Tab-separated table of C-alpha atoms in Angstrom:
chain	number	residue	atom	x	y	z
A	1	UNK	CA	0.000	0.000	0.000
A	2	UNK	CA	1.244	3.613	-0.579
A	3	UNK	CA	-1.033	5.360	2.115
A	4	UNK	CA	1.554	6.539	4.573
A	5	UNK	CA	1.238	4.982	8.646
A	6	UNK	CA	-0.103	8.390	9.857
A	7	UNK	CA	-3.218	7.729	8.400
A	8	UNK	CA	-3.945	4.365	9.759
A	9	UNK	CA	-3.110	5.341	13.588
A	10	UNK	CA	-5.980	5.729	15.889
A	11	UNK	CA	-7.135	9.233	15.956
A	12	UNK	CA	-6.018	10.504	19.501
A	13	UNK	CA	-4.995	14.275	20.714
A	14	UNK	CA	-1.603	12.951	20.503
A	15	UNK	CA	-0.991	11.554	17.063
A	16	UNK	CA	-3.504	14.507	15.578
A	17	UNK	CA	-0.687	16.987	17.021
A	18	UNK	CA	2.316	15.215	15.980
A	19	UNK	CA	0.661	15.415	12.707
A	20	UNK	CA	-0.171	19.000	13.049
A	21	UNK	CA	2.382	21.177	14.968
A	22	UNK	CA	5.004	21.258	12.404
A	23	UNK	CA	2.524	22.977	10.018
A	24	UNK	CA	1.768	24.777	13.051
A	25	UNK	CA	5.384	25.880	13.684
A	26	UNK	CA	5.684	26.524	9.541
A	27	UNK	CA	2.915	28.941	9.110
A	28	UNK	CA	3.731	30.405	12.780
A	29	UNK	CA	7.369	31.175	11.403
A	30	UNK	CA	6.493	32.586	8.275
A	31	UNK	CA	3.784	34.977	9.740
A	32	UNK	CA	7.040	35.894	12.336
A	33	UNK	CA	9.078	36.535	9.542
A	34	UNK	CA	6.469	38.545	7.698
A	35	UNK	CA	6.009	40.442	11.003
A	36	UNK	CA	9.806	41.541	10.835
A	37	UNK	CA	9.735	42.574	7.902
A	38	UNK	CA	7.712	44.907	8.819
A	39	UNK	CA	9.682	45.565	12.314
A	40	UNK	CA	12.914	46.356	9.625
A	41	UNK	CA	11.147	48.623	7.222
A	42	UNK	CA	9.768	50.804	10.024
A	43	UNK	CA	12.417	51.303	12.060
A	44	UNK	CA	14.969	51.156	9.023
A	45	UNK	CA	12.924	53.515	6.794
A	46	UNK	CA	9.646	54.686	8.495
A	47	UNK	CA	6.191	53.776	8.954
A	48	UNK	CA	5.412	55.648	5.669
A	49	UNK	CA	7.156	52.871	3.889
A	50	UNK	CA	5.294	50.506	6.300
A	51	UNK	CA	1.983	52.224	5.377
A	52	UNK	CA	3.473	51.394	1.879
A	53	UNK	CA	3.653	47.185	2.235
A	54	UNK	CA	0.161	47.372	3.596
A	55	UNK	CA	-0.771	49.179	0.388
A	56	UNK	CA	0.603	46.711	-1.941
A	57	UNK	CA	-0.651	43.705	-0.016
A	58	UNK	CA	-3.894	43.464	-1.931
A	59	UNK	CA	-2.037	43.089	-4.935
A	60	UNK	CA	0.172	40.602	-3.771
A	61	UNK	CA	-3.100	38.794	-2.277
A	62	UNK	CA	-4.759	38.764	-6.004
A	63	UNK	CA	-1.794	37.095	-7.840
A	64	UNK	CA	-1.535	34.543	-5.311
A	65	UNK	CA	-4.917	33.667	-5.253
A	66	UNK	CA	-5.391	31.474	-7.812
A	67	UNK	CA	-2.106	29.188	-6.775
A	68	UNK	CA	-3.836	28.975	-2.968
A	69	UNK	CA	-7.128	27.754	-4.746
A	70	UNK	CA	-5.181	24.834	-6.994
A	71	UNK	CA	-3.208	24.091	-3.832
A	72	UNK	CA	-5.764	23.957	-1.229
A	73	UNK	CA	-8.328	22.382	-3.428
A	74	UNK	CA	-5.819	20.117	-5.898
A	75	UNK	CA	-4.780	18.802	-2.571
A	76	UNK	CA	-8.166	17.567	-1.505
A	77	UNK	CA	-8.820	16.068	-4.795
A	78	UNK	CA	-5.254	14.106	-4.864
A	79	UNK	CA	-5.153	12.865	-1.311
A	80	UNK	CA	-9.356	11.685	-1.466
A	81	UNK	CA	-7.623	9.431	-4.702
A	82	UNK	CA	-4.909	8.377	-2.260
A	83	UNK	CA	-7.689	7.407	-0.176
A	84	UNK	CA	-9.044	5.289	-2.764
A	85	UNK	CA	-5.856	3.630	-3.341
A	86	UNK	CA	-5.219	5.652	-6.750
A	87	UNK	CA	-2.020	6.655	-6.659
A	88	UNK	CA	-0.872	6.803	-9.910
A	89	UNK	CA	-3.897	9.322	-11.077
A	90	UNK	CA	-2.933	11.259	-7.949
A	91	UNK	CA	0.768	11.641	-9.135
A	92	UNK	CA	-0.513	12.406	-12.532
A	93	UNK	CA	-2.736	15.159	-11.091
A	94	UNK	CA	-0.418	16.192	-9.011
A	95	UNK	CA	1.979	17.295	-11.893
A	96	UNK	CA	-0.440	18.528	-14.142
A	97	UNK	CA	-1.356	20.476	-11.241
A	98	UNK	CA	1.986	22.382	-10.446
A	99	UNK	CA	2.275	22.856	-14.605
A	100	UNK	CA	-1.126	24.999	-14.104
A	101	UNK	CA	0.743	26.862	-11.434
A	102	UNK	CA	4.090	28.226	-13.206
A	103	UNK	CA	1.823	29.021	-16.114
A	104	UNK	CA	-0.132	31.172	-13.863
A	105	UNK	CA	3.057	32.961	-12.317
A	106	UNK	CA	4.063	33.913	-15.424
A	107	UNK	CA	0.915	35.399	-16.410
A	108	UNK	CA	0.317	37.102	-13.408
A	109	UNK	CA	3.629	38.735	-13.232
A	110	UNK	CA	2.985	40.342	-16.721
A	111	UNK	CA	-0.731	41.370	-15.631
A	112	UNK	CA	0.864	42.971	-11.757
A	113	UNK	CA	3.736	44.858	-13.511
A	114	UNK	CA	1.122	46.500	-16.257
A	115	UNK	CA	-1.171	47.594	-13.921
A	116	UNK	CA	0.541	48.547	-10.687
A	117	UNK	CA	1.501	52.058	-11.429
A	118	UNK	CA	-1.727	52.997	-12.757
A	119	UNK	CA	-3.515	51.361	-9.480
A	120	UNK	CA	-0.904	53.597	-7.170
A	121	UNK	CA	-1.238	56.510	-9.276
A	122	UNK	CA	-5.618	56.762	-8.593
A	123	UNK	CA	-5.039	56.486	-4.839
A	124	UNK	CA	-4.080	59.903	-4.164
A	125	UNK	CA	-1.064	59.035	-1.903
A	126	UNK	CA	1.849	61.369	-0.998
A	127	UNK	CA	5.079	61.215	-3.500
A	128	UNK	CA	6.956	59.013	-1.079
A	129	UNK	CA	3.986	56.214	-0.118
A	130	UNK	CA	3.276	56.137	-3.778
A	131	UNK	CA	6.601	56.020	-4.921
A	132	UNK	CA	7.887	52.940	-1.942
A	133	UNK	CA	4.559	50.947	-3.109
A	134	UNK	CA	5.862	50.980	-6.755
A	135	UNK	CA	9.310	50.116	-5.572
A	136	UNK	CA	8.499	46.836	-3.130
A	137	UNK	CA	6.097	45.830	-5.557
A	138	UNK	CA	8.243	46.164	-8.738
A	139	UNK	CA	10.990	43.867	-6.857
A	140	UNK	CA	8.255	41.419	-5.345
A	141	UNK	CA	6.576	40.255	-8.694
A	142	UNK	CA	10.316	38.985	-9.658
A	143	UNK	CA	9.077	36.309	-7.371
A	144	UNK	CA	5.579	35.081	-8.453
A	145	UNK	CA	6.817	31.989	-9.664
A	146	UNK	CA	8.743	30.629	-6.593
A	147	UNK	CA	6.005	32.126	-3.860
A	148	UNK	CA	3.698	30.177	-6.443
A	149	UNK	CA	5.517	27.188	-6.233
A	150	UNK	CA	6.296	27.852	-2.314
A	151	UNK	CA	2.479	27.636	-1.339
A	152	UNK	CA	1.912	24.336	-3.237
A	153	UNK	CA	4.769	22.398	-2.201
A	154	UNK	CA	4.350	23.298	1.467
A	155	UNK	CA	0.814	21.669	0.921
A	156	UNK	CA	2.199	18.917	-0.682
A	157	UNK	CA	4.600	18.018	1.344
A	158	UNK	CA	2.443	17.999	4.774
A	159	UNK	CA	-0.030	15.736	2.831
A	160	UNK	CA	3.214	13.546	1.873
A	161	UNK	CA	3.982	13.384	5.415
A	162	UNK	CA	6.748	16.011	5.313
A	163	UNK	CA	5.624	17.906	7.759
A	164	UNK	CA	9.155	18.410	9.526
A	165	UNK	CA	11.011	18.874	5.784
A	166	UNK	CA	8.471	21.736	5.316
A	167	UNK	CA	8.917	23.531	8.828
A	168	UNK	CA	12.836	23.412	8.119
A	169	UNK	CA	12.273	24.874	5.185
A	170	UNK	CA	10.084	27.635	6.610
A	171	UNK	CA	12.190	28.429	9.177
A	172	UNK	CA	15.377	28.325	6.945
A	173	UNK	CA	13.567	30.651	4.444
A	174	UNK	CA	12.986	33.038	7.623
A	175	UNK	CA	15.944	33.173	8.914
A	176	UNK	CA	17.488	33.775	5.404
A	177	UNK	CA	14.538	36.848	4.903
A	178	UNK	CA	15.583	38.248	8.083
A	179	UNK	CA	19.411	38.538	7.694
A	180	UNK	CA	18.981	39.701	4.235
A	181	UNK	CA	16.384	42.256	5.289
A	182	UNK	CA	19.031	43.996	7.495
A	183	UNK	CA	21.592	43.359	5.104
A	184	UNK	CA	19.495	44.883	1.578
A	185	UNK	CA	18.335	47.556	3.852
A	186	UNK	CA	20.752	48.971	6.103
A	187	UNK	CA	23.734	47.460	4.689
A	188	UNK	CA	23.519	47.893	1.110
A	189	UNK	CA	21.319	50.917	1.401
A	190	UNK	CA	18.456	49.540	-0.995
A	191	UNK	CA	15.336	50.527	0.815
A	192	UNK	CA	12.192	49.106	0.580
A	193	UNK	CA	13.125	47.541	-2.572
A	194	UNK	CA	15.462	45.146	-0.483
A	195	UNK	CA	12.599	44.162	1.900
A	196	UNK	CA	11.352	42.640	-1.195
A	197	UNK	CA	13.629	41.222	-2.114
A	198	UNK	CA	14.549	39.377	1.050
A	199	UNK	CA	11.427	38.389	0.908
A	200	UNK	CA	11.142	36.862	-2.245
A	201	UNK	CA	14.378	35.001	-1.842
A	202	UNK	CA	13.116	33.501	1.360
A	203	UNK	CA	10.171	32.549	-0.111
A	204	UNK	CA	11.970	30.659	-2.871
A	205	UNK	CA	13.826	28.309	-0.325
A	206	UNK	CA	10.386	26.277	-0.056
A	207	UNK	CA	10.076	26.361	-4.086
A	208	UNK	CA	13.440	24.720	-4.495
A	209	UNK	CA	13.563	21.924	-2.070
A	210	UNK	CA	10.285	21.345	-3.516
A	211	UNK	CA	11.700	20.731	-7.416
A	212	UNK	CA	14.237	18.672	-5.651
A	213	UNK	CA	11.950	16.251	-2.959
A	214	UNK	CA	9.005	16.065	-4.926
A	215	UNK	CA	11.670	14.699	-8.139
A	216	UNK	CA	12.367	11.423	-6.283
A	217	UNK	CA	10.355	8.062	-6.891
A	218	UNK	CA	10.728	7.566	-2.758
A	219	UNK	CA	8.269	10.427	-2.310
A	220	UNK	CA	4.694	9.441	-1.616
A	221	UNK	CA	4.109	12.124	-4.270
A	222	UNK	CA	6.425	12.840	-7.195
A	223	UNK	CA	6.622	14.265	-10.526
A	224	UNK	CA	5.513	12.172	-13.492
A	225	UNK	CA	4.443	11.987	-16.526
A	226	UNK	CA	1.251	14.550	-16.458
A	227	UNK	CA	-2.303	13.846	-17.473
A	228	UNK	CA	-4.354	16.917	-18.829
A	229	UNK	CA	-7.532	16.303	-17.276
A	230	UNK	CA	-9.352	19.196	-17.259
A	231	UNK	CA	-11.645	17.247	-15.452
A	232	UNK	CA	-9.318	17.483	-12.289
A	233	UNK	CA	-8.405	21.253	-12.755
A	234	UNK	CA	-12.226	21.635	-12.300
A	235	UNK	CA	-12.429	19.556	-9.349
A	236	UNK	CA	-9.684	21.617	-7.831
A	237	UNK	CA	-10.595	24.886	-8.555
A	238	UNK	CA	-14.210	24.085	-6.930
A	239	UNK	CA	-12.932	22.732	-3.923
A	240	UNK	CA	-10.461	25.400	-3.433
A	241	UNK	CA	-12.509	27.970	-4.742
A	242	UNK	CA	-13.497	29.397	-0.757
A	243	UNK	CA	-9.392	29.556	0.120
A	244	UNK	CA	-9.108	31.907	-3.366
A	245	UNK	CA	-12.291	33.430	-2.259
A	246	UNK	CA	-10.713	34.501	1.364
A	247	UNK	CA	-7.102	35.473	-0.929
A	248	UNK	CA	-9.187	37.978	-3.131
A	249	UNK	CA	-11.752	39.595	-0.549
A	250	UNK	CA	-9.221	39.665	2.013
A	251	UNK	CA	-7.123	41.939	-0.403
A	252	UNK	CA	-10.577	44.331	-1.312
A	253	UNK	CA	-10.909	44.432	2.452
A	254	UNK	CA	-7.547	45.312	2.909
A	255	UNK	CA	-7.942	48.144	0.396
A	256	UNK	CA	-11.022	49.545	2.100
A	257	UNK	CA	-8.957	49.534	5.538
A	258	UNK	CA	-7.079	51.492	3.894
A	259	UNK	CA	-9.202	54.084	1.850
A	260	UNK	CA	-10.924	54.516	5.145
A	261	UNK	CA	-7.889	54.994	7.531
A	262	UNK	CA	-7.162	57.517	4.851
A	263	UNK	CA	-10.140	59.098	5.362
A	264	UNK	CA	-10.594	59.466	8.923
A	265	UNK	CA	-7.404	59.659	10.097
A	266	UNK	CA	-4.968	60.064	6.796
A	267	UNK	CA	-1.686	57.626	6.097
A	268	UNK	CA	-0.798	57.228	10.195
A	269	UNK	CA	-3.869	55.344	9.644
A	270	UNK	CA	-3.185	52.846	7.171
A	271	UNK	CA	0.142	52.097	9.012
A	272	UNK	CA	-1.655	51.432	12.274
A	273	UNK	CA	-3.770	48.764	10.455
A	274	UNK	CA	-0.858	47.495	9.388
A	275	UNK	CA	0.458	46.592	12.808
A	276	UNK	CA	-3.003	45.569	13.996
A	277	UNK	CA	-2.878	42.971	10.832
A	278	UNK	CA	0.610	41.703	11.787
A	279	UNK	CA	-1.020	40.582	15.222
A	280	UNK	CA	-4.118	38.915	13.927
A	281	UNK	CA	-2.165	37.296	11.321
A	282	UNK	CA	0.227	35.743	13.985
A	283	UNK	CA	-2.413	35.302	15.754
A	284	UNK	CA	-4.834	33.486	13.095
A	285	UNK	CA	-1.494	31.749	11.971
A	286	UNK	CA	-2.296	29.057	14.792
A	287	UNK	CA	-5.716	28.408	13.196
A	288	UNK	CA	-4.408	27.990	9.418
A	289	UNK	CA	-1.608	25.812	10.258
A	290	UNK	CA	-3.742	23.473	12.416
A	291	UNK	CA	-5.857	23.308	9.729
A	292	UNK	CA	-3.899	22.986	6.865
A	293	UNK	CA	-2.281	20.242	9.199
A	294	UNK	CA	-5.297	18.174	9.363
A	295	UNK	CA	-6.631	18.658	5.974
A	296	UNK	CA	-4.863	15.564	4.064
A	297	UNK	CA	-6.323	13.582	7.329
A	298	UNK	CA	-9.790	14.535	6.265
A	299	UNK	CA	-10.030	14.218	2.852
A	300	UNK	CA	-8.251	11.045	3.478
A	301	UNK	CA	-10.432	9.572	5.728
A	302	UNK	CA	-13.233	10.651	3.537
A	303	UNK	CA	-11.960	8.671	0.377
A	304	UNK	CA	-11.780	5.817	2.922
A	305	UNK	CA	-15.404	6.376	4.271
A	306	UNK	CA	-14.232	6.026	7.803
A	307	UNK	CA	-16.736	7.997	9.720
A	308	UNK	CA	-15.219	7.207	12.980
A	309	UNK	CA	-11.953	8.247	12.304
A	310	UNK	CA	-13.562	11.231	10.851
A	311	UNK	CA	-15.923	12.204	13.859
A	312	UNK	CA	-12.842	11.710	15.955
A	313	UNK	CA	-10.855	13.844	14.487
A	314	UNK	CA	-13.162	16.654	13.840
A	315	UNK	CA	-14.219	16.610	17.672
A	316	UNK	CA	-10.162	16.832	18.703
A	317	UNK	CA	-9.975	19.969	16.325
A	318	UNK	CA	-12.828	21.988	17.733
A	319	UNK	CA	-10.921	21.312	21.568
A	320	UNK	CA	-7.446	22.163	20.123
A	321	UNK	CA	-9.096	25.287	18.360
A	322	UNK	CA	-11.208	26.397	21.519
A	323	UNK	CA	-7.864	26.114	23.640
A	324	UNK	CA	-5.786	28.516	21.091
A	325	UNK	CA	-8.473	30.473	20.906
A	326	UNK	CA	-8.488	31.783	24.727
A	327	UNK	CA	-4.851	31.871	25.018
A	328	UNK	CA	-4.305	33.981	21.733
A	329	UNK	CA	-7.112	36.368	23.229
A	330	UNK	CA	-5.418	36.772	26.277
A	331	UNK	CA	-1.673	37.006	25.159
A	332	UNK	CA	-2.484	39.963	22.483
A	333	UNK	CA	-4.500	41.657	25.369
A	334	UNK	CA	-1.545	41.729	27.745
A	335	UNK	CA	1.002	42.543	25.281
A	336	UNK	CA	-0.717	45.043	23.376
A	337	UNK	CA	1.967	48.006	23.594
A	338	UNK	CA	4.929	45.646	23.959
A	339	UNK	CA	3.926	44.444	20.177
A	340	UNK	CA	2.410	47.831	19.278
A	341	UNK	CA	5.488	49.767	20.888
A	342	UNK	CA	7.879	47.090	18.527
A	343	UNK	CA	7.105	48.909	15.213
A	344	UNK	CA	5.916	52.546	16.527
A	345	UNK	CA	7.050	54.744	19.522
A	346	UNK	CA	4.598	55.962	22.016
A	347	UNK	CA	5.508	59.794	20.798
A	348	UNK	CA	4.105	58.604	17.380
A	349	UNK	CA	0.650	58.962	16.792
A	350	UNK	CA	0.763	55.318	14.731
A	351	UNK	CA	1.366	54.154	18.806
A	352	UNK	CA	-1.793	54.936	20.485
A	353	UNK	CA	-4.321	54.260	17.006
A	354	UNK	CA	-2.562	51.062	16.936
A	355	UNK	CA	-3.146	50.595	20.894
A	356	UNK	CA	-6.213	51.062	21.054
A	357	UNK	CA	-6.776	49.500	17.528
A	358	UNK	CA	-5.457	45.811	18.738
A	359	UNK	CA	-7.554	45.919	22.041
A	360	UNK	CA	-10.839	45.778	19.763
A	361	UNK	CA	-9.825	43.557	17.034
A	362	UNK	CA	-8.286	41.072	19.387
A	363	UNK	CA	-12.436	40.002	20.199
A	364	UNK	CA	-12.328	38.625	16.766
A	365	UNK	CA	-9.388	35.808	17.843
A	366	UNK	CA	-12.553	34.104	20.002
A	367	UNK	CA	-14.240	33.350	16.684
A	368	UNK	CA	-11.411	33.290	13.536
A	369	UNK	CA	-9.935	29.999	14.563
A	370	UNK	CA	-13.339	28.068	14.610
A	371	UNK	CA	-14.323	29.915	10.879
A	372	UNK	CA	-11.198	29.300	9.735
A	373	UNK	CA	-11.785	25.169	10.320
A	374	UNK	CA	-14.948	24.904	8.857
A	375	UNK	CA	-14.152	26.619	6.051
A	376	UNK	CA	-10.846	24.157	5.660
A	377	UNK	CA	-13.141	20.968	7.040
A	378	UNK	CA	-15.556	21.536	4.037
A	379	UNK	CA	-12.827	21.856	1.074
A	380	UNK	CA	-10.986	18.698	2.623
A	381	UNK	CA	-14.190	16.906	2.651
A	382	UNK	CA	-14.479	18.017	-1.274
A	383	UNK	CA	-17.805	20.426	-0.616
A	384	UNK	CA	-15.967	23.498	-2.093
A	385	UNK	CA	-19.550	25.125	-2.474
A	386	UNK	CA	-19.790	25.273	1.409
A	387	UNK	CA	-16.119	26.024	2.072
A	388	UNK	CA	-16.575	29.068	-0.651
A	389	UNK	CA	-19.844	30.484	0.973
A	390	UNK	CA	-18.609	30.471	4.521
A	391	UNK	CA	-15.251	31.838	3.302
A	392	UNK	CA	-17.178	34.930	1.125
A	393	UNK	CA	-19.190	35.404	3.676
A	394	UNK	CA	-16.784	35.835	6.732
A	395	UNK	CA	-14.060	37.699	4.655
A	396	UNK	CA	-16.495	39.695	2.561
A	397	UNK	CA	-20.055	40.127	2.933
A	398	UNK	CA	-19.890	40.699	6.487
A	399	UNK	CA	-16.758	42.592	6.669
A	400	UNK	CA	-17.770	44.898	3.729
A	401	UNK	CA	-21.824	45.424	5.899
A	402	UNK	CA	-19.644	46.153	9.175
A	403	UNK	CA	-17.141	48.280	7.171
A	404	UNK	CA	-19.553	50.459	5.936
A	405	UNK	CA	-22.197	50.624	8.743
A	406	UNK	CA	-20.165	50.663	12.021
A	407	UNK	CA	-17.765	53.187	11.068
A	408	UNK	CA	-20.615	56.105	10.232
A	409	UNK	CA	-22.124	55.624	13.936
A	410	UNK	CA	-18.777	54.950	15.766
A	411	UNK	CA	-16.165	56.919	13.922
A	412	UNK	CA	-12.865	54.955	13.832
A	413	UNK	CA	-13.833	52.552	16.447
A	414	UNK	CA	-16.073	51.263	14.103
A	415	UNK	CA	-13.110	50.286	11.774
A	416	UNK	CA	-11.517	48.425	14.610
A	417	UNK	CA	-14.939	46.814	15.456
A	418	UNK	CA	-15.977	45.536	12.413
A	419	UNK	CA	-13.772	42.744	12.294
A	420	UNK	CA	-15.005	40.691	15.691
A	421	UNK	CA	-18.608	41.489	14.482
A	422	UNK	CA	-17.912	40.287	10.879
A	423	UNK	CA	-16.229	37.168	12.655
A	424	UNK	CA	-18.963	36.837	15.065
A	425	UNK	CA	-21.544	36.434	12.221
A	426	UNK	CA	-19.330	33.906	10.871
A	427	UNK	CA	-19.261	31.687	13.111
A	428	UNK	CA	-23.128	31.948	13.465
A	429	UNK	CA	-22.886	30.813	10.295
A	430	UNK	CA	-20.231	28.333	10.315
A	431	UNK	CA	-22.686	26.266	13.146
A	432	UNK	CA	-25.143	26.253	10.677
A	433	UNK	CA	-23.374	24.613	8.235
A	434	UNK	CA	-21.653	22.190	10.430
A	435	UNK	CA	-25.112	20.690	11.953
A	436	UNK	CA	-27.015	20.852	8.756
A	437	UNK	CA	-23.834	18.622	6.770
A	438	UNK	CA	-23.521	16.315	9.684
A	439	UNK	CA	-25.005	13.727	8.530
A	440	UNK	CA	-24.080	13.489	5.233
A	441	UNK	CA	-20.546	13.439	6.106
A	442	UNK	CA	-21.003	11.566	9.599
A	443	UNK	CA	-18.532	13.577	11.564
């Protein structure tokens, strides 16, 4: 058989976190990384510039968004045919898949270096935001094709049961970011542009372990000879449809963050959101790596039709979830101006926005983690419909009501609270879903 042990253990607390935590660790590290980036760019240049990376991160969202669908949902598809015991149309898949993938880099590169100036240019920014946003973008896109590459292989090799190879590679990609971020910036005097580019070459140490690991006839999956089935592409693109979803309206919210910081309170704004996001993306980190973690267990157990295993699993995840979810909300309450104070002084007015900022938004950490699973339970379990509706309608539909309502009667508050409501309804939501699908799926 080519199923790998993991999947035929009992499903205990134990063996679901030694499954787990190193895509726990992974996606914790490279939210840390991405968090000193930022910590390097605003003491190195200034929070302008950091206002700056927050500006171009809806971009960067939209050209990865297709990759996360492919990967999230090609990864449901090829593991439920693993479950099956159809290995070599999962390798085939699996190849064809990651083809789809460069050919998407490429094309998005073109379309992000044709439109970014014009984009910048209608935002009515200062000289110096605009001109930093054209700058760490210009050096990012270089990248497309290795972050591309980066987000599928880490997927791919947590479902192979390379958990650990895919943490060292996280945390070797973050380390490299983090030297070269201080060495590009203060060192070689390149500015914002050498954020980037630390970046992108930190990203890249994923993409080429990946070429190399997933090369080898030992792997559970490897490279093969490719079958176009656009049968499969389909599959995968429904079932990952809600992760590309989150990707796209997360980067429309992010630009309406901004457009209203910029209203009410003017660029100081955008770059206390930006600190606020760093949080609640370390925070929410936890969440995605959990569930990332148990995905491949899911969809696996699913091809099998093992209910038990299934209900057993999805039971531990709700108790691991509820656990993070207190201790998050109490760590970001008690080091609220520790982090804050990290990227702005308390003599800048970034500080106290972002202060008081975090304190709200840290309500929504009581909710995120439990949409967050459902969302990721239904694309394992190949319902991409549900996964996409929860997903639109946590990152979007809510956010965009609260983003527009709550700030009129509460002034910038309202910015700050429309997150934990918007997650709030979620989960209202999410329960829905997860008692009405409960017996089809017998979890």
């Amino acid at each position: 058989m080519e199923n790998s042990n993991v999947y035929e253990k009992p499903v205990t607390l134990s063996n679901t976190l030694k499954f787990a935590v190193p895509t726990i660790a992974m996606t914790v590290f490279m939210s840390f990384y991405t968090m000193v980036d930022g910590l390097f760019v605003s003491n190195l240049i200034g929070t302008s510039a950091l206002s700056a990376i927050n500006l171009t991160a809806p971009i960067i969202q939209l050209v990865t968004a297709i990759s996360t669908m492919l990967a999230t949902g090609g990864s449901a598809v090829i593991m439920r045919k693993m479950g099956e015991q159809n290995g070599k149309e999962a390798k085939e898949d699996f190849t064809f898949l990651i083809l789809v993938n460069v050919i998407v880099g490429v094309a998005m590169c073109a379309v992000g270096y044709l439109a970014m100036e014009h984009i910048f240019a209608g935002m009515n920014l200062s000289a110096d935001v605009e001109g930093y946003c054209v700058e760490y973008l210009g050096h990012y896109l270089v990248f497309t094709v290795p972050i591309l590459l980066m987000n599928n292989f880490t997927l791919y090799m947590i479902a192979s049961e390379k958990a650990n190879l895919s943490l060292i590679c996280s945390v070797m990609g973050g380390v490299l970011n983090m030297v070269l971020d201080y060495v590009f910036i203060a060192g070689a005097g390149m500015g914002i542009s050498g954020a980037a580019v630390a970046t992108g070459i930190g990203y890249s140490v994923t993409a080429v372990v990946g070429l190399f690991v997933f090369s080898s006839k030992k792997s559970l999956l490897h490279f093969t000879k490719p079958a176009f089935r656009l049968k499969v592409l389909a599959n995968a693109a429904t079932n990952g449809c809600s992760e590309m979803a989150t990707a796209l309206v997360t980067g429309i919210i992010t630009m309406m963050f901004n457009w209203t910081m910029l209203r009410y309170v003017g660029e100081d704004g955008v770059a206390a959101v930006t600190i606020i996001m760093y949080v609640l993306m370390f925070a929410s980190s936890l969440y995605t790596g959990y569930s990332y973690g148990v995905a491949p267990m899911l969809s696996y157990y699913y091809g099998e039709q093992n209910r038990e295993k299934l209900k057993k699993l999805v039971v531990v995840s709700f108790k691991v979830i509820a656990w993070i979810s207190v201790m998050t909300v109490v760590a970001s309450f008690l080091l609220t101006r520790p982090l804050v104070s990290v990227f702005a002084r308390p003599d800048n007015p970034v500080y106290d926005l972002a202060v008081t900022g975090n304190r709200i938004c840290t309500m929504a950490l009581f909710f995120i983690g439990f949409n967050i699973f459902a969302s990721g339970m239904f694309t394992a379990l190949s319902n991409g419909i549900v996964s996409a509706v929860l997903a639109f309608s946590r990152s979007f539909v809510f956010m965009l009501i609260m983003m527009i309502v709550l700030p009129l009667i509460l002034g910038v508050n309202g910015i700050w609270l429309a997150t934990p409501v918007a997650e709030l309804m979620a989960f209202v939501l999410s329960v829905v879903m997860f008692f009405k699908y409960r017996k089809k799926y017998g979890y």
